[in-house]
Coordinates of C-alpha atoms in Angstrom, one line a residue:
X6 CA 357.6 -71.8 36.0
X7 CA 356.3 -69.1 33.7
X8 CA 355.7 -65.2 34.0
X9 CA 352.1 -64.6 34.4
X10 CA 352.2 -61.8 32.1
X11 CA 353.5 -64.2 29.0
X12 CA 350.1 -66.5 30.0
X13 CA 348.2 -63.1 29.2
X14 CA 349.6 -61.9 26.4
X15 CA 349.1 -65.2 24.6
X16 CA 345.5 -64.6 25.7
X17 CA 345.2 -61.1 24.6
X18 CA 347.0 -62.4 21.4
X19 CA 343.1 -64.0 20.5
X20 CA 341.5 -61.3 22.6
X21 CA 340.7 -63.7 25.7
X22 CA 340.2 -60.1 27.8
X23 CA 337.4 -60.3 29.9
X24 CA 337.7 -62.4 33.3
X25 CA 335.9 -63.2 36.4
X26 CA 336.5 -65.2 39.5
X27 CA 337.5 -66.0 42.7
X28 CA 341.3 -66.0 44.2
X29 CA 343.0 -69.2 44.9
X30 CA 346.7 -68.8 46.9
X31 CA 347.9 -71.1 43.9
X32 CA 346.4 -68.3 41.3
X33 CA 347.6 -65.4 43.1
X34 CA 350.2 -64.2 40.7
X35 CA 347.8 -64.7 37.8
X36 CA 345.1 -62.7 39.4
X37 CA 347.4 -60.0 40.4
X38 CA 348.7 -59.7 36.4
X39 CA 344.8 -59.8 35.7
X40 CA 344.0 -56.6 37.8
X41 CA 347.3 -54.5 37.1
X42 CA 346.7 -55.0 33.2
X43 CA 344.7 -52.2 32.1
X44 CA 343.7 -53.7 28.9
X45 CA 341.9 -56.8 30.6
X46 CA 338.7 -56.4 32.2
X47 CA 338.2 -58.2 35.6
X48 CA 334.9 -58.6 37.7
X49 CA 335.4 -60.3 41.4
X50 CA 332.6 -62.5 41.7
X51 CA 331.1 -63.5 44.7
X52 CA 331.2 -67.4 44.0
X53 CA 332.7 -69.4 41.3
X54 CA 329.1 -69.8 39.7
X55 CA 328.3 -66.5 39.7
X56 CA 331.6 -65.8 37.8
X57 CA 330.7 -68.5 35.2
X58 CA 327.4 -66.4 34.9
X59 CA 329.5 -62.9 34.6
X60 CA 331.6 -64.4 31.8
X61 CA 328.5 -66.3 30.2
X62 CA 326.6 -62.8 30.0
X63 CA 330.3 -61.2 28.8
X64 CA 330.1 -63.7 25.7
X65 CA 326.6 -62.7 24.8
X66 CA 327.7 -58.8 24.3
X67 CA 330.2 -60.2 22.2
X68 CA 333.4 -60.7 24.3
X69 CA 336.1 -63.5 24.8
X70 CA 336.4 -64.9 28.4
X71 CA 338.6 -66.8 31.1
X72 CA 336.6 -67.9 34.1
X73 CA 338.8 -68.2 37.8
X74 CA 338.6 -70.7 40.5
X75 CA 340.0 -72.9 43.0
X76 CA 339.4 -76.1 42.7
X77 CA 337.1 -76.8 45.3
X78 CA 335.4 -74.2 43.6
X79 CA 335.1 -75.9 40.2
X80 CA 332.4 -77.9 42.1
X81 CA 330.6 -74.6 42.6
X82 CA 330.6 -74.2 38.5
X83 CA 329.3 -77.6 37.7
X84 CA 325.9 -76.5 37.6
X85 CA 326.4 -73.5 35.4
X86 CA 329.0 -75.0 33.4
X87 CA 326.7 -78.2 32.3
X88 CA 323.3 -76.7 32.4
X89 CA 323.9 -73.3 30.3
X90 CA 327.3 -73.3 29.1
X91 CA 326.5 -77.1 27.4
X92 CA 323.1 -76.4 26.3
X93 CA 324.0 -72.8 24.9
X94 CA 327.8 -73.7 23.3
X95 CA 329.3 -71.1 25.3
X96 CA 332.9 -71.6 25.6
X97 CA 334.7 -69.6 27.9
X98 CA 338.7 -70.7 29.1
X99 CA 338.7 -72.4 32.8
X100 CA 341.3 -72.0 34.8
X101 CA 341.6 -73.7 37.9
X102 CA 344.2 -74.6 40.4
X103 CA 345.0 -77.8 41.6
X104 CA 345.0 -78.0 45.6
X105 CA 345.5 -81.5 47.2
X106 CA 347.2 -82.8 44.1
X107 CA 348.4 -86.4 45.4
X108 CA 351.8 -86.5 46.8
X109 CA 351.8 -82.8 47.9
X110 CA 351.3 -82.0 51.7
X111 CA 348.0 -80.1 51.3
X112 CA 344.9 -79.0 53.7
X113 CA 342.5 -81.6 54.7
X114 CA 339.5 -80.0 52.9
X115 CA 341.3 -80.7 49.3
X116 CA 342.6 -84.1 49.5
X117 CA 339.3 -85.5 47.3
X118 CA 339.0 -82.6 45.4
X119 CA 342.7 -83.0 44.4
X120 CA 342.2 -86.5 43.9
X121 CA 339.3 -86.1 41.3
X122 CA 340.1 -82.6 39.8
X123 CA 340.8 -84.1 35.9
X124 CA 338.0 -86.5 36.4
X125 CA 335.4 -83.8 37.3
X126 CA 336.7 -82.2 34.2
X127 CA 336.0 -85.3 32.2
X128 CA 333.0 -85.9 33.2
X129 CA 331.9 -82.2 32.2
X130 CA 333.4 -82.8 29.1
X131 CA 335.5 -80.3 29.4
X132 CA 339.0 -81.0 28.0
X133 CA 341.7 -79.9 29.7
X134 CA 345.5 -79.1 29.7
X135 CA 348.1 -78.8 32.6
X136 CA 348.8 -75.6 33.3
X137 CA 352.7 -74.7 30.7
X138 CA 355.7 -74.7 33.0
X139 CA 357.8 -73.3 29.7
X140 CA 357.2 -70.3 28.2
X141 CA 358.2 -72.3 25.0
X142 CA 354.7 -74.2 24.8
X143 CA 352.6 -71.4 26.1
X144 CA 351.4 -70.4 22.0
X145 CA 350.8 -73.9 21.5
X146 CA 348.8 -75.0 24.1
X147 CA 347.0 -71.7 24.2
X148 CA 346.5 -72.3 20.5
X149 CA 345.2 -75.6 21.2
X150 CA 342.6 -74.6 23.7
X151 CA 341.4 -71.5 21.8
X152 CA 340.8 -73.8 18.5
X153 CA 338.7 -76.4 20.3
X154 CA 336.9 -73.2 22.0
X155 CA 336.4 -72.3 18.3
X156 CA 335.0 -75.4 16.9
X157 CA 332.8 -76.7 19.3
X158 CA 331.3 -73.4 21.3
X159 CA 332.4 -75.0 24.8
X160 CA 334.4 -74.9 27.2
X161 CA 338.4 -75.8 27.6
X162 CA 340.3 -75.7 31.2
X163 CA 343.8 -75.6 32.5
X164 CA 345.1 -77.4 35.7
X165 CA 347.3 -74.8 37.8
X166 CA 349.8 -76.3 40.2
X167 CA 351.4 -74.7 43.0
X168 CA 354.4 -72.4 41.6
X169 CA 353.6 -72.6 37.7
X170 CA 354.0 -69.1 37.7
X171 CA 356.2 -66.7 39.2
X172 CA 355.3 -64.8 42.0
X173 CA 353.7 -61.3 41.0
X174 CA 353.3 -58.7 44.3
X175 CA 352.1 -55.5 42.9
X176 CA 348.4 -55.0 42.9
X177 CA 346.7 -51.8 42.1
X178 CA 343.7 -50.8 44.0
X179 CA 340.0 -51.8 42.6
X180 CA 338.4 -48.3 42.0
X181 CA 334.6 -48.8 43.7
X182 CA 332.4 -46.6 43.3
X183 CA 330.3 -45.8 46.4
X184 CA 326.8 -44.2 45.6
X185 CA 324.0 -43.5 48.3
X186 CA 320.9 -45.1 47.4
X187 CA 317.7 -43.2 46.2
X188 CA 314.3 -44.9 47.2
X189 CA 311.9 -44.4 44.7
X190 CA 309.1 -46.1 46.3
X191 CA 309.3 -47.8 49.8
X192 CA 305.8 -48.3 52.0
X193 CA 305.6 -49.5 55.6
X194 CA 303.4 -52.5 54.7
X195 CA 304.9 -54.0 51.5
X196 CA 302.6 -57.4 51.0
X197 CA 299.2 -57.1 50.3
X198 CA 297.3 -60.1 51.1
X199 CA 298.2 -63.0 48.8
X200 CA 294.9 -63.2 46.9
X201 CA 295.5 -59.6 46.4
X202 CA 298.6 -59.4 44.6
X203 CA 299.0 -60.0 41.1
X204 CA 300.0 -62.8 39.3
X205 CA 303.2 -63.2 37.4
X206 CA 301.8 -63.2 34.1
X207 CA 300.3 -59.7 34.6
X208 CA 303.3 -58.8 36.1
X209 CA 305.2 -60.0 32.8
X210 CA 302.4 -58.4 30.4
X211 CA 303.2 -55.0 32.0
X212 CA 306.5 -55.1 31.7
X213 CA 306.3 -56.3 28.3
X214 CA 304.1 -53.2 28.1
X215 CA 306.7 -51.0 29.4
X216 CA 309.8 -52.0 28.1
X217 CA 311.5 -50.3 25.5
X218 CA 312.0 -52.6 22.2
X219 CA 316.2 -51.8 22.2
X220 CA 316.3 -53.2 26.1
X221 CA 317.5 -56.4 26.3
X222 CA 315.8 -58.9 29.1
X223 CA 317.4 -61.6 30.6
X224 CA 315.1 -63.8 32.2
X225 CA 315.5 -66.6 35.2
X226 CA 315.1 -70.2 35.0
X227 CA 311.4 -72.2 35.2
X228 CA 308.1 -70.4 34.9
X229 CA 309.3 -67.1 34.7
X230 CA 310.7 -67.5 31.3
X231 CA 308.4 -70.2 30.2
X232 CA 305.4 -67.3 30.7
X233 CA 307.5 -64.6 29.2
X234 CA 307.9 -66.7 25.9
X235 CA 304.3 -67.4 25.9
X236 CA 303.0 -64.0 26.0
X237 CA 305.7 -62.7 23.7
X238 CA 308.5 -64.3 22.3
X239 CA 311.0 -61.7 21.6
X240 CA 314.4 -61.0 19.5
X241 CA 315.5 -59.0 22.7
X242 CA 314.8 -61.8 25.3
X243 CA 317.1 -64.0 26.9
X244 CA 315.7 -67.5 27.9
X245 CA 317.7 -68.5 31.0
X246 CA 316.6 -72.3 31.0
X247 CA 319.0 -73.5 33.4
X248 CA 321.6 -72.6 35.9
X249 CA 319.3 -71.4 38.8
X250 CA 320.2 -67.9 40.3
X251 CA 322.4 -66.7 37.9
X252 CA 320.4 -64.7 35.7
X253 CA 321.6 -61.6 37.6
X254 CA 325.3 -62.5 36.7
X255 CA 324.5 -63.4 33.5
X256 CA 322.7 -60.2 33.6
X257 CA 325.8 -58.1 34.6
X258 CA 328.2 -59.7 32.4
X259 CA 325.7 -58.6 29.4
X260 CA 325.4 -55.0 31.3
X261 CA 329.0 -54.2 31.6
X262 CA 329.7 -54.6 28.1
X263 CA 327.2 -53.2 26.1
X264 CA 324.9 -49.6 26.1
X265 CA 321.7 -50.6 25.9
X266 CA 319.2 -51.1 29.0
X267 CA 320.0 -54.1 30.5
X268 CA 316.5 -55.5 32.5
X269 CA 317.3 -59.1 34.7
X270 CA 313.9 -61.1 35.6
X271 CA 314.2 -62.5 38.7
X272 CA 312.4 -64.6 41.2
X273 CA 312.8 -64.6 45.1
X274 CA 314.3 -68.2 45.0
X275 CA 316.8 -67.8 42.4
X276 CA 317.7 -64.4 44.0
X277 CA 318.6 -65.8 47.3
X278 CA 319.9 -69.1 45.7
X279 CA 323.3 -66.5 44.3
X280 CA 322.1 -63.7 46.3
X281 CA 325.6 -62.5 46.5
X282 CA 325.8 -61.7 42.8
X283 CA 323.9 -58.7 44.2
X284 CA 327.0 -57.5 45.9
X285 CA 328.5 -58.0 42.7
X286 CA 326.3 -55.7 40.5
X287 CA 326.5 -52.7 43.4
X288 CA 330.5 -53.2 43.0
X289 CA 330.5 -53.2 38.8
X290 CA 327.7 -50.6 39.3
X291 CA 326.3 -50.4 35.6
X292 CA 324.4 -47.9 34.9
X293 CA 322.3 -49.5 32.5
X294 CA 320.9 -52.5 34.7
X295 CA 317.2 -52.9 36.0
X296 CA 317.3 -55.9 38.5
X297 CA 313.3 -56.8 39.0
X298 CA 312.4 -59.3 41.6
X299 CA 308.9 -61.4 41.2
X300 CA 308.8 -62.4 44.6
X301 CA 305.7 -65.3 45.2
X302 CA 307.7 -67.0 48.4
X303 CA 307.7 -70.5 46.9
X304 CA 309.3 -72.4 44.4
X305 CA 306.4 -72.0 42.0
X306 CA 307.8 -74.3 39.2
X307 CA 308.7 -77.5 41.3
X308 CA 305.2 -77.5 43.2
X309 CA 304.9 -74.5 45.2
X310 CA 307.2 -75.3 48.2
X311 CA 307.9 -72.2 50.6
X312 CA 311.1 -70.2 49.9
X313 CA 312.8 -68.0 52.7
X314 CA 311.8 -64.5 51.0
X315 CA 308.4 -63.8 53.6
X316 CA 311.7 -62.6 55.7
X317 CA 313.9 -60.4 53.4
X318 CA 313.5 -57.6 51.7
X319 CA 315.0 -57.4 48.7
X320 CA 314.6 -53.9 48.5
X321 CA 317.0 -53.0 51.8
X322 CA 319.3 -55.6 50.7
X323 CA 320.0 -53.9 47.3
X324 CA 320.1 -50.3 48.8
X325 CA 323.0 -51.9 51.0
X326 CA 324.8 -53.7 48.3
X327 CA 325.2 -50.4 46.3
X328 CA 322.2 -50.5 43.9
X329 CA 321.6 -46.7 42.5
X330 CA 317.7 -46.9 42.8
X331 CA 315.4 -48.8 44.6
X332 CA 311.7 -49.2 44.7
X333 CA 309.3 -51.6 46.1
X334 CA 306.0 -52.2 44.0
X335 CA 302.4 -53.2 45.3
X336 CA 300.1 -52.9 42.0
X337 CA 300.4 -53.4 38.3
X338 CA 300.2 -49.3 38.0
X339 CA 303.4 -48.5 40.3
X340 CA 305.1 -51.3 38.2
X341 CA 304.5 -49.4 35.2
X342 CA 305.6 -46.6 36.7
X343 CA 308.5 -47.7 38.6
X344 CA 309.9 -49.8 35.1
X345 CA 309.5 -46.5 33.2
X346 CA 311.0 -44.8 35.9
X347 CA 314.5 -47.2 36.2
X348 CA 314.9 -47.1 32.4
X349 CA 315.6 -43.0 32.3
X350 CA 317.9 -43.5 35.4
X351 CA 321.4 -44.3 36.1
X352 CA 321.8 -47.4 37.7
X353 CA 322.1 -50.5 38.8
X354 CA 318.2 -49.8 39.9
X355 CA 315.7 -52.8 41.4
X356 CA 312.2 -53.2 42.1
X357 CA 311.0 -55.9 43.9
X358 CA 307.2 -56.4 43.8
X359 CA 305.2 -59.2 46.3
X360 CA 303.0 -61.4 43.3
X361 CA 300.5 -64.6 44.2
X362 CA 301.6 -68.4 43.4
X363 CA 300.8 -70.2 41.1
X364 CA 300.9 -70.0 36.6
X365 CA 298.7 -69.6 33.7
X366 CA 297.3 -73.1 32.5
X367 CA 299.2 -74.8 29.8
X368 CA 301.9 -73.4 30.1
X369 CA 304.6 -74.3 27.1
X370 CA 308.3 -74.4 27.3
X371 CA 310.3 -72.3 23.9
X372 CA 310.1 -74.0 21.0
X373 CA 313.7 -72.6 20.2
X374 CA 316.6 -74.2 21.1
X375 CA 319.0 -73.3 23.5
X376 CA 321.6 -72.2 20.6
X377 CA 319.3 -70.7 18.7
X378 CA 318.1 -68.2 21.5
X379 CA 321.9 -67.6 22.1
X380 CA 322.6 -66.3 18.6
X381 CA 319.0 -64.4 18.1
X382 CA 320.3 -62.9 21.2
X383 CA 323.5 -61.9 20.4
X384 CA 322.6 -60.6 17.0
X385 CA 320.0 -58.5 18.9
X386 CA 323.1 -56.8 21.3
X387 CA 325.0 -55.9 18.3
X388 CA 321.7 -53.9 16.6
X389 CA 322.2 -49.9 16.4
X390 CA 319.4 -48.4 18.5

């Protein structure tokens, strides 16, 4: 059994300061250390995904992260973990607990969990360490994992049992800040007919109109960013190819750490696929994030099947989770002037604009690679504007 707050200070020792997750029982003290240290920065995420988002989108603006989770939540990161963090060579530290590790008296929901925990990790090829029981080893295996973060750009985890750290009951209050939404533009009948909204690429041309050139953009997974790199591939774009729905997180991670306007890309399915990183954003509150919705009710890049958004409204739902500004666009002019709006307020603002199916015809994929978007990127973030 360690003290939680020798773990930390070996992290903060190679400036591993920047965390998000979600609580496990088994992590408790470590969490608590995590939110009463004042020179760490932690962001509750909604789910375990969404926090691998927050910490990938911490990484771009030029920070050093540790990612939380229970284990049965480390099944919630898989996706992120293998289809952006791989592809990208983002490392950030996992650290996960290990419920229903065989031979403990455990609840019935983590007996396979705890069965294939190191084997999960494996396959992610993620390398991983048991949690240090000594505070003798804690600078070498914290050394170890921070050097193979270092030379390969991925990921490194440790395995948390029950009582490898010592309990830690003082928690300081989270400081939220409560705002009352402004609508900026709200109508009674938000969807035009289908044939009589505009198309995402439009959509996308005006924005690229509109947007300032220090902004950076962080744009979802599929068409949406296939269509933004056709019409203009730029330095201040990020391409998020994979990991569905988590372009807001990714999004707020970036937000949080940096000064520069902040804009997300979204579409309706991603949204509701994390739609609790929403809640996330209104909580962190930055003021430099513009959240923009493309909502065409269908999965547009795997064929057009119907999504669930004919019955939400984005809109509401943001003005309920805390979002500054809120504004609901019809036509290609109060997009313009909703954008231009958003940019020269505080936020987190978001518009969320109805737009027809369907994509430009030959559509191309970027030609850049995963990595080399990723460090154009982050070179972009650490400009003077």
């Amino acid at each position: 059994m360690i003290e939680a707050s020798a773990f930390i200070q070996a992290l903060k020792q190679h400036k591993h300061t920047f965390v998000s997750g979600v609580p496990c029982s088994f992590l408790k003290p470590f969490i608590n250390q995590v939110i009463d240290s004042p020179d760490l920065d932690y962001i509750p995420a909604s789910s375990e995904g969404e926090a691998v988002g927050i910490t990938l989108g911490a990484y771009l603006a030029g920070r050093k992260t540790i990612s939380i989770c229970q284990n049965s939540g480390l099944g919630n990161m898989v996706n992120p973990l293998t289809s952006l963090n791989y592809p990208f060579k983002i490392p950030t530290l996992v650290i996960t607990s290990w419920r229903g590790e065989p031979g403990r008296s455990d609840e019935p929901q983590h007996e396979l969990m705890g069965q294939i925990t190191q084997q999960l990790l494996d396959l992610m090829q993620i390398p991983h360490h048991a949690f240090p029981q000594s505070t003798e080893i804690i600078d070498s295996v914290v050394n170890d994992a921070v050097m193979w973060m270092q030379q390969s750009s991925r990921p490194y985890a440790f395995v948390m049992r029950k009582g490898d750290i010592s309990p830690v009951e003082t928690l300081s209050d989270q400081k939220v800040k409560r705002i009352k939404t402004k609508w900026l533009q709200k109508y009674s009948d938000v969807s035009l007919p289908k044939n009589d909204r505009p198309t995402r690429l439009a959509a996308l041309e005006t924005l690229l109109e509109t947007i300032p050139e220090h902004a950076a953009v962080v744009s979802t997974t599929g068409k949406t960013s296939r269509e933004l790199y056709t019409l203009s591939d730029r330095k201040q774009h990020f391409y998020v190819v994979g990991g569905m729905g988590t372009a807001s997180a990714i999004g707020l991670g970036v937000a949080v750490n940096i000064n520069r306007p902040v804009m997300v890309i979204d579409g309706d399915g991603a949204a509701l696929m994390k739609l609790g990183a929403m809640a996330s954003v209104g909580a962190a509150c930055p003021s430099n994030l513009i959240h923009l919705i493309l909502d065409n009710e269908v999965h547009d890049s795997t064929g057009g099947q119907s999504t669930s958004s004919a019955t939400v409204d984005f809109a509401s739902f943001a003005a309920a989770t805390n979002y500054r500004h809120v504004a609901v666009a019809n036509t290609l002019s109060e997009l313009r002037e909703s954008i231009a709006n958003m940019i020269e307020l505080e936020g987190p603002n978001l518009i969320h604009m109805k737009i027809r199916s369907g994509s430009m015809r030959n559509l191309g994929r970027p030609k850049l690679s995963p990595v080399e978007v990723k460090e154009r990127f982050m070179s972009f973030l650490k400009e003077e504007f």
